[in-house]
């Protein structure tokens, strides 16, 4: 263990000025990972972007105070929505919704993004209580704007994340943008311009940042931690990154104003990426864009993926996609692996989504993807584009 290594750890995890001898420990598994951490330690920080934070609702304390109560409902307005961690995942605000039975924390159903109505609002298991002594709407908090005025936190698009980090899952940092009106359990960031919000969302949805969160071993992602995560400022990849995030996040009309700020065409239901293969590709491109902005090489990006994301890598090696880019359901994939194309009848290729009740017919050929190959391709494409345009990344200046 060298003083230089300890200094890198202090720069990543601790407050500015912390002595390397007092640095908290990081858990890289090889020298390549340590090289990545060293580069990340020199990057700008989220705290430099002027973001504000919201405490959100505390699932235990605020429920006891009477701000909300347990109950399953699909509300007609985002102002009555209280989101929980499973509702969202990486750059996906509509991942799952709780079943009306609410048996346990696994009683959720994956949402069908292809069939998502433009006015979709997810089912929730917590409902606002506006009849008690506390004020549900007023007590949620305010943010101070640059002109000195204060506005309700709920008036803004916000970036939320799951507070409890799962280092054994396919991803550790689960984060998504939520629309105005809604409240949520745990913390959120925002109170800044849309461009900055999308920049941070894109970075937090990438493998380099997920890697950093994973190797720190921190299980509880408080504001003090995410405020120290690497950020990008003044780099040439911003516009592409923002557009990718918009195509991943803006799945309903509640996101139309956000979309219209960064895209050239008005939002329509056909605007976002809804098919699994296309969404996967956009995430892969976020990985490459983040790596470029942080001065990581393609080899370093692939190394941290190969060594730090075994669960994600396992999914990538086994997930099947059909000719239209839809992810093949598990039971159908089992039949295909057992008997191949010739071992499947026409009815075996029809599947009804459990949430939307829409029947899909899957088409051959089925295929898998190679994430390392795709990240390298995206990295080379964006790198060549930057070189062609004569642009230099801020982290290289």
Short mmCIF file of C-alpha atoms in Angstrom, two decimals:
data_model
loop_
_atom_site.label_atom_id
_atom_site.label_comp_id
_atom_site.label_asym_id
_atom_site.label_seq_id
_atom_site.Cartn_x
_atom_site.Cartn_y
_atom_site.Cartn_z
CA UNK A 1 0.00 0.00 0.00
CA UNK A 2 1.54 3.33 -1.08
CA UNK A 3 0.85 6.88 0.04
CA UNK A 4 -0.13 7.68 -3.55
CA UNK A 5 -2.81 4.96 -3.46
CA UNK A 6 -4.15 6.23 -0.16
CA UNK A 7 -4.29 9.73 -1.58
CA UNK A 8 -6.40 8.49 -4.51
CA UNK A 9 -8.79 6.84 -2.07
CA UNK A 10 -9.05 10.04 -0.02
CA UNK A 11 -9.82 12.09 -3.13
CA UNK A 12 -12.56 9.67 -4.14
CA UNK A 13 -14.31 9.01 -0.83
CA UNK A 14 -13.50 11.77 1.61
CA UNK A 15 -13.98 15.49 2.01
CA UNK A 16 -11.44 17.81 0.34
CA UNK A 17 -8.29 18.14 2.40
CA UNK A 18 -8.61 14.75 4.11
CA UNK A 19 -5.20 13.27 4.93
CA UNK A 20 -4.38 10.13 2.90
CA UNK A 21 -3.57 8.44 6.22
CA UNK A 22 -7.23 8.84 7.16
CA UNK A 23 -8.67 7.70 3.82
CA UNK A 24 -11.50 5.20 3.81
CA UNK A 25 -10.75 1.95 2.05
CA UNK A 26 -11.62 1.09 -1.55
CA UNK A 27 -11.77 -2.48 -2.88
CA UNK A 28 -10.24 -2.66 -6.38
CA UNK A 29 -9.42 -6.18 -7.54
CA UNK A 30 -6.50 -5.53 -9.88
CA UNK A 31 -4.02 -2.89 -11.03
CA UNK A 32 -6.18 -1.94 -14.00
CA UNK A 33 -9.02 -1.07 -11.63
CA UNK A 34 -6.63 1.02 -9.53
CA UNK A 35 -5.56 2.88 -12.67
CA UNK A 36 -9.20 3.70 -13.39
CA UNK A 37 -9.71 4.92 -9.82
CA UNK A 38 -6.71 7.21 -10.14
CA UNK A 39 -8.18 8.83 -13.26
CA UNK A 40 -11.58 9.18 -11.61
CA UNK A 41 -9.96 10.90 -8.64
CA UNK A 42 -8.85 13.77 -10.92
CA UNK A 43 -12.29 14.36 -12.44
CA UNK A 44 -14.57 17.28 -11.50
CA UNK A 45 -17.16 16.49 -8.82
CA UNK A 46 -20.93 16.69 -8.78
CA UNK A 47 -20.62 19.17 -5.90
CA UNK A 48 -19.15 21.68 -8.39
CA UNK A 49 -22.33 21.69 -10.51
CA UNK A 50 -24.52 23.59 -8.06
CA UNK A 51 -27.11 20.86 -7.69
CA UNK A 52 -29.56 20.89 -4.80
CA UNK A 53 -30.83 17.88 -2.91
CA UNK A 54 -34.13 16.75 -1.48
CA UNK A 55 -34.47 14.42 1.48
CA UNK A 56 -37.66 12.95 0.03
CA UNK A 57 -39.92 10.95 2.30
CA UNK A 58 -38.45 8.71 4.96
CA UNK A 59 -40.27 5.41 4.61
CA UNK A 60 -40.58 4.86 8.37
CA UNK A 61 -40.46 8.28 10.04
CA UNK A 62 -42.72 10.18 7.66
CA UNK A 63 -45.23 7.37 7.50
CA UNK A 64 -45.49 7.42 11.30
CA UNK A 65 -45.95 11.19 11.19
CA UNK A 66 -48.95 10.67 8.94
CA UNK A 67 -47.76 12.08 5.61
CA UNK A 68 -48.77 8.93 3.73
CA UNK A 69 -50.38 5.56 4.30
CA UNK A 70 -50.27 2.07 2.82
CA UNK A 71 -52.71 1.37 0.00
CA UNK A 72 -52.60 0.16 -3.61
CA UNK A 73 -53.88 2.57 -6.24
CA UNK A 74 -53.33 3.93 -9.74
CA UNK A 75 -53.69 7.67 -9.30
CA UNK A 76 -54.88 10.10 -11.92
CA UNK A 77 -52.20 12.70 -11.24
CA UNK A 78 -48.46 12.66 -10.60
CA UNK A 79 -49.16 14.90 -7.60
CA UNK A 80 -50.55 11.84 -5.81
CA UNK A 81 -47.70 9.48 -6.73
CA UNK A 82 -45.13 8.24 -4.20
CA UNK A 83 -42.37 6.30 -5.93
CA UNK A 84 -40.30 3.54 -4.34
CA UNK A 85 -36.94 2.06 -5.33
CA UNK A 86 -38.25 -0.87 -7.44
CA UNK A 87 -40.30 1.51 -9.60
CA UNK A 88 -37.14 2.54 -11.45
CA UNK A 89 -33.76 1.24 -12.54
CA UNK A 90 -30.80 2.45 -14.62
CA UNK A 91 -32.05 5.32 -16.83
CA UNK A 92 -35.52 3.76 -16.69
CA UNK A 93 -38.21 5.51 -14.63
CA UNK A 94 -40.77 2.83 -15.53
CA UNK A 95 -39.21 -0.50 -14.59
CA UNK A 96 -41.83 -2.21 -12.42
CA UNK A 97 -45.00 -1.49 -10.49
CA UNK A 98 -46.30 -3.19 -7.33
CA UNK A 99 -49.11 -5.68 -7.68
CA UNK A 100 -52.41 -4.83 -5.93
CA UNK A 101 -51.87 -7.82 -3.62
CA UNK A 102 -48.76 -6.21 -2.04
CA UNK A 103 -47.73 -9.58 -0.53
CA UNK A 104 -44.07 -8.68 -0.07
CA UNK A 105 -41.24 -6.63 -1.54
CA UNK A 106 -41.00 -9.04 -4.48
CA UNK A 107 -44.66 -8.72 -5.45
CA UNK A 108 -43.96 -6.44 -8.43
CA UNK A 109 -44.49 -6.80 -12.19
CA UNK A 110 -42.18 -5.58 -14.95
CA UNK A 111 -43.71 -2.88 -17.14
CA UNK A 112 -44.18 -3.17 -20.90
CA UNK A 113 -42.43 -0.12 -22.33
CA UNK A 114 -43.62 -0.86 -25.88
CA UNK A 115 -47.27 -0.66 -24.84
CA UNK A 116 -46.91 2.13 -22.27
CA UNK A 117 -49.71 4.69 -22.78
CA UNK A 118 -48.67 8.33 -23.24
CA UNK A 119 -50.47 9.27 -20.02
CA UNK A 120 -49.24 6.26 -18.01
CA UNK A 121 -48.89 6.61 -14.25
CA UNK A 122 -47.63 3.57 -12.32
CA UNK A 123 -49.50 1.83 -9.54
CA UNK A 124 -48.18 2.76 -6.09
CA UNK A 125 -48.38 1.16 -2.64
CA UNK A 126 -48.19 4.41 -0.64
CA UNK A 127 -50.87 7.08 -0.85
CA UNK A 128 -50.79 10.74 0.30
CA UNK A 129 -52.63 11.62 3.47
CA UNK A 130 -53.97 15.16 3.17
CA UNK A 131 -56.46 14.92 6.01
CA UNK A 132 -54.03 14.77 8.93
CA UNK A 133 -52.29 17.39 11.04
CA UNK A 134 -49.23 17.47 8.76
CA UNK A 135 -49.23 19.20 5.36
CA UNK A 136 -48.30 16.65 2.68
CA UNK A 137 -47.77 19.24 -0.06
CA UNK A 138 -46.14 22.12 1.83
CA UNK A 139 -43.80 20.04 3.99
CA UNK A 140 -42.03 18.30 1.13
CA UNK A 141 -39.55 21.15 0.86
CA UNK A 142 -38.37 23.96 -1.41
CA UNK A 143 -35.29 24.81 -3.46
CA UNK A 144 -33.81 28.27 -3.86
CA UNK A 145 -33.43 29.42 -7.44
CA UNK A 146 -30.57 31.62 -8.76
CA UNK A 147 -32.82 34.70 -8.56
CA UNK A 148 -33.40 34.08 -4.86
CA UNK A 149 -36.98 32.83 -5.14
CA UNK A 150 -37.99 29.56 -3.54
CA UNK A 151 -39.98 26.95 -5.44
CA UNK A 152 -41.41 23.62 -4.31
CA UNK A 153 -39.07 20.70 -4.92
CA UNK A 154 -41.95 18.92 -6.62
CA UNK A 155 -42.11 21.56 -9.36
CA UNK A 156 -38.86 20.21 -10.83
CA UNK A 157 -37.63 17.22 -12.77
CA UNK A 158 -35.37 15.36 -10.35
CA UNK A 159 -32.73 12.65 -10.44
CA UNK A 160 -33.47 9.96 -7.87
CA UNK A 161 -31.44 6.93 -6.86
CA UNK A 162 -31.95 3.86 -4.72
CA UNK A 163 -30.40 4.66 -1.38
CA UNK A 164 -29.41 1.06 -0.61
CA UNK A 165 -26.66 -0.09 -2.96
CA UNK A 166 -26.69 -3.73 -4.01
CA UNK A 167 -23.08 -4.64 -4.76
CA UNK A 168 -24.05 -8.23 -5.65
CA UNK A 169 -26.62 -7.34 -8.33
CA UNK A 170 -26.16 -6.71 -12.02
CA UNK A 171 -25.88 -2.97 -11.24
CA UNK A 172 -25.16 -1.05 -8.06
CA UNK A 173 -26.27 2.48 -8.93
CA UNK A 174 -29.95 2.54 -9.87
CA UNK A 175 -30.99 6.04 -10.91
CA UNK A 176 -33.60 7.73 -13.08
CA UNK A 177 -35.23 11.09 -13.77
CA UNK A 178 -38.74 11.59 -12.36
CA UNK A 179 -41.33 14.17 -13.52
CA UNK A 180 -42.68 17.20 -11.65
CA UNK A 181 -45.44 16.57 -9.17
CA UNK A 182 -44.39 13.20 -7.86
CA UNK A 183 -42.80 12.51 -4.49
CA UNK A 184 -40.56 9.59 -3.65
CA UNK A 185 -38.93 7.57 -0.91
CA UNK A 186 -35.32 8.65 -0.26
CA UNK A 187 -33.13 11.33 -1.86
CA UNK A 188 -33.19 13.29 -5.11
CA UNK A 189 -30.96 15.80 -6.89
CA UNK A 190 -32.00 18.72 -9.06
CA UNK A 191 -32.81 22.39 -8.78
CA UNK A 192 -30.60 23.13 -11.76
CA UNK A 193 -30.99 23.43 -15.53
CA UNK A 194 -32.19 20.45 -17.54
CA UNK A 195 -28.87 20.05 -19.36
CA UNK A 196 -26.97 19.57 -16.10
CA UNK A 197 -29.61 17.17 -14.81
CA UNK A 198 -29.27 15.02 -17.94
CA UNK A 199 -25.47 15.18 -17.80
CA UNK A 200 -25.46 13.81 -14.27
CA UNK A 201 -28.13 11.23 -15.13
CA UNK A 202 -26.05 9.97 -18.04
CA UNK A 203 -22.92 9.68 -15.94
CA UNK A 204 -24.68 7.96 -13.04
CA UNK A 205 -26.20 5.47 -15.50
CA UNK A 206 -22.78 4.47 -16.86
CA UNK A 207 -20.50 1.58 -15.92
CA UNK A 208 -17.53 3.79 -14.88
CA UNK A 209 -19.59 5.49 -12.17
CA UNK A 210 -21.31 2.24 -11.20
CA UNK A 211 -17.84 0.69 -10.87
CA UNK A 212 -16.76 3.44 -8.49
CA UNK A 213 -19.87 3.01 -6.34
CA UNK A 214 -19.36 -0.76 -6.30
CA UNK A 215 -15.69 -0.79 -5.23
CA UNK A 216 -16.21 1.69 -2.42
CA UNK A 217 -18.35 -0.91 -0.68
CA UNK A 218 -20.69 1.80 0.60
CA UNK A 219 -24.13 0.31 1.14
CA UNK A 220 -26.03 3.51 1.96
CA UNK A 221 -25.79 6.16 -0.75
CA UNK A 222 -26.35 9.39 1.14
CA UNK A 223 -26.12 12.85 -0.40
CA UNK A 224 -22.64 13.32 1.03
CA UNK A 225 -21.45 10.40 -1.10
CA UNK A 226 -23.14 11.13 -4.43
CA UNK A 227 -22.07 14.77 -4.18
CA UNK A 228 -18.47 13.53 -4.47
CA UNK A 229 -19.05 11.38 -7.56
CA UNK A 230 -17.17 12.35 -10.74
CA UNK A 231 -18.91 14.72 -13.13
CA UNK A 232 -18.18 16.13 -16.58
CA UNK A 233 -18.13 19.80 -17.45
CA UNK A 234 -17.39 21.51 -20.73
CA UNK A 235 -16.66 18.32 -22.66
CA UNK A 236 -17.54 17.56 -26.25
CA UNK A 237 -19.75 14.55 -25.48
CA UNK A 238 -22.51 16.42 -23.64
CA UNK A 239 -24.98 16.71 -26.49
CA UNK A 240 -24.85 13.03 -27.42
CA UNK A 241 -25.08 11.95 -23.78
CA UNK A 242 -28.10 14.18 -23.14
CA UNK A 243 -29.92 12.89 -26.20
CA UNK A 244 -29.30 9.29 -25.19
CA UNK A 245 -30.67 9.94 -21.71
CA UNK A 246 -33.72 11.69 -23.16
CA UNK A 247 -34.46 8.72 -25.43
CA UNK A 248 -34.19 6.36 -22.46
CA UNK A 249 -36.13 8.41 -19.92
CA UNK A 250 -38.82 10.35 -21.79
CA UNK A 251 -41.29 7.48 -22.09
CA UNK A 252 -44.53 9.38 -21.40
CA UNK A 253 -45.96 12.83 -22.03
CA UNK A 254 -44.98 13.86 -18.50
CA UNK A 255 -41.43 14.11 -19.88
CA UNK A 256 -42.35 16.07 -23.03
CA UNK A 257 -41.07 19.44 -21.68
CA UNK A 258 -37.73 17.85 -20.78
CA UNK A 259 -37.49 16.21 -24.21
CA UNK A 260 -38.34 19.43 -26.01
CA UNK A 261 -35.47 21.26 -24.29
CA UNK A 262 -32.74 19.00 -25.64
CA UNK A 263 -34.11 17.45 -28.83
CA UNK A 264 -34.80 18.95 -32.25
CA UNK A 265 -38.32 17.56 -32.65
CA UNK A 266 -41.37 17.73 -30.32
CA UNK A 267 -42.07 14.71 -28.14
CA UNK A 268 -44.47 12.05 -29.45
CA UNK A 269 -45.11 8.51 -28.14
CA UNK A 270 -42.77 7.29 -30.89
CA UNK A 271 -39.91 9.54 -29.74
CA UNK A 272 -38.25 7.42 -26.99
CA UNK A 273 -36.51 4.08 -27.33
CA UNK A 274 -38.91 1.36 -26.20
CA UNK A 275 -37.52 -1.88 -27.64
CA UNK A 276 -35.01 -3.74 -25.43
CA UNK A 277 -32.13 -3.98 -27.93
CA UNK A 278 -32.28 -0.28 -28.76
CA UNK A 279 -32.35 0.69 -25.09
CA UNK A 280 -29.42 -1.61 -24.41
CA UNK A 281 -27.42 0.06 -27.19
CA UNK A 282 -28.10 3.52 -25.76
CA UNK A 283 -26.82 2.36 -22.37
CA UNK A 284 -23.70 0.91 -23.99
CA UNK A 285 -23.11 4.28 -25.62
CA UNK A 286 -23.46 5.99 -22.23
CA UNK A 287 -20.69 3.70 -20.98
CA UNK A 288 -18.42 4.73 -23.86
CA UNK A 289 -19.27 8.44 -23.55
CA UNK A 290 -18.59 8.40 -19.81
CA UNK A 291 -15.29 6.61 -20.35
CA UNK A 292 -14.20 9.16 -22.96
CA UNK A 293 -15.19 12.10 -20.77
CA UNK A 294 -13.19 10.65 -17.86
CA UNK A 295 -10.13 9.91 -20.05
CA UNK A 296 -10.48 6.14 -19.64
CA UNK A 297 -9.31 3.89 -22.46
CA UNK A 298 -11.51 1.32 -24.15
CA UNK A 299 -9.35 -1.39 -22.58
CA UNK A 300 -9.91 0.07 -19.11
CA UNK A 301 -13.67 0.27 -19.69
CA UNK A 302 -13.80 -3.36 -20.77
CA UNK A 303 -11.56 -4.47 -17.91
CA UNK A 304 -13.79 -3.01 -15.20
CA UNK A 305 -16.80 -4.57 -16.92
CA UNK A 306 -15.12 -7.97 -17.11
CA UNK A 307 -13.81 -7.97 -13.55
CA UNK A 308 -16.42 -6.02 -11.58
CA UNK A 309 -19.76 -6.89 -13.20
CA UNK A 310 -20.03 -10.71 -13.25
CA UNK A 311 -23.83 -10.73 -12.90
CA UNK A 312 -24.37 -8.23 -15.71
CA UNK A 313 -21.85 -10.09 -17.85
CA UNK A 314 -23.72 -13.34 -17.22
CA UNK A 315 -26.98 -11.76 -18.38
CA UNK A 316 -25.30 -10.30 -21.45
CA UNK A 317 -23.96 -13.70 -22.45
CA UNK A 318 -27.32 -15.48 -22.13
CA UNK A 319 -30.05 -12.94 -22.93
CA UNK A 320 -31.62 -13.54 -26.33
CA UNK A 321 -33.13 -10.90 -28.62
CA UNK A 322 -35.37 -11.55 -31.61
CA UNK A 323 -35.22 -10.04 -35.10
CA UNK A 324 -37.20 -6.99 -33.92
CA UNK A 325 -34.94 -6.33 -30.93
CA UNK A 326 -37.35 -7.65 -28.29
CA UNK A 327 -35.82 -9.55 -25.39
CA UNK A 328 -36.94 -13.18 -25.59
CA UNK A 329 -38.91 -14.29 -22.48
CA UNK A 330 -37.14 -16.85 -20.32
CA UNK A 331 -39.49 -19.78 -21.01
CA UNK A 332 -39.27 -19.18 -24.75
CA UNK A 333 -35.49 -18.92 -24.51
CA UNK A 334 -35.36 -22.28 -22.69
CA UNK A 335 -37.32 -23.95 -25.47
CA UNK A 336 -35.02 -22.43 -28.07
CA UNK A 337 -31.87 -23.58 -26.32
CA UNK A 338 -33.31 -27.05 -25.93
CA UNK A 339 -34.45 -27.68 -29.50
CA UNK A 340 -33.35 -24.71 -31.57
CA UNK A 341 -35.49 -23.02 -34.20
CA UNK A 342 -36.76 -26.32 -35.59
CA UNK A 343 -37.90 -27.44 -32.16
CA UNK A 344 -40.37 -24.58 -31.76
CA UNK A 345 -43.91 -24.42 -33.09
CA UNK A 346 -45.69 -21.20 -34.10
CA UNK A 347 -47.57 -21.03 -30.81
CA UNK A 348 -44.26 -21.26 -28.91
CA UNK A 349 -43.31 -17.87 -30.37
CA UNK A 350 -46.38 -16.08 -29.04
CA UNK A 351 -46.21 -14.50 -25.59
CA UNK A 352 -48.56 -12.26 -23.61
CA UNK A 353 -46.99 -9.60 -21.43
CA UNK A 354 -48.22 -10.03 -17.82
CA UNK A 355 -48.57 -6.29 -17.24
CA UNK A 356 -49.99 -4.91 -20.49
CA UNK A 357 -51.78 -8.11 -21.63
CA UNK A 358 -50.45 -7.40 -25.13
CA UNK A 359 -49.59 -10.50 -27.16
CA UNK A 360 -46.27 -10.40 -29.01
CA UNK A 361 -45.04 -12.79 -31.70
CA UNK A 362 -41.28 -13.23 -31.63
CA UNK A 363 -39.39 -13.67 -34.88
CA UNK A 364 -36.19 -15.50 -35.81
CA UNK A 365 -33.28 -15.17 -35.85
CA UNK A 366 -32.59 -15.02 -32.13
CA UNK A 367 -29.22 -13.60 -31.09
CA UNK A 368 -27.07 -12.50 -28.17
CA UNK A 369 -24.89 -9.39 -27.92
CA UNK A 370 -21.26 -8.92 -26.88
CA UNK A 371 -21.08 -5.91 -24.57
CA UNK A 372 -17.31 -5.57 -24.76
CA UNK A 373 -17.43 -5.56 -28.54
CA UNK A 374 -20.27 -3.04 -28.56
CA UNK A 375 -18.58 -0.74 -26.03
CA UNK A 376 -15.36 -0.79 -28.07
CA UNK A 377 -17.27 0.02 -31.25
CA UNK A 378 -19.09 2.93 -29.60
CA UNK A 379 -15.88 4.20 -28.01
CA UNK A 380 -14.04 4.13 -31.36
CA UNK A 381 -16.95 5.81 -33.16
CA UNK A 382 -17.25 8.67 -30.67
CA UNK A 383 -13.49 9.04 -30.40
CA UNK A 384 -13.18 9.35 -34.17
CA UNK A 385 -16.03 11.86 -34.24
CA UNK A 386 -14.31 14.02 -31.62
CA UNK A 387 -11.00 13.84 -33.46
CA UNK A 388 -12.68 14.68 -36.76
CA UNK A 389 -14.35 17.72 -35.25
CA UNK A 390 -11.10 18.82 -33.62
CA UNK A 391 -12.58 18.70 -30.13
CA UNK A 392 -10.58 17.91 -26.99
CA UNK A 393 -12.13 16.52 -23.86
CA UNK A 394 -11.93 18.76 -20.80
CA UNK A 395 -10.31 15.98 -18.78
CA UNK A 396 -7.42 15.88 -21.26
CA UNK A 397 -6.66 19.60 -21.16
#
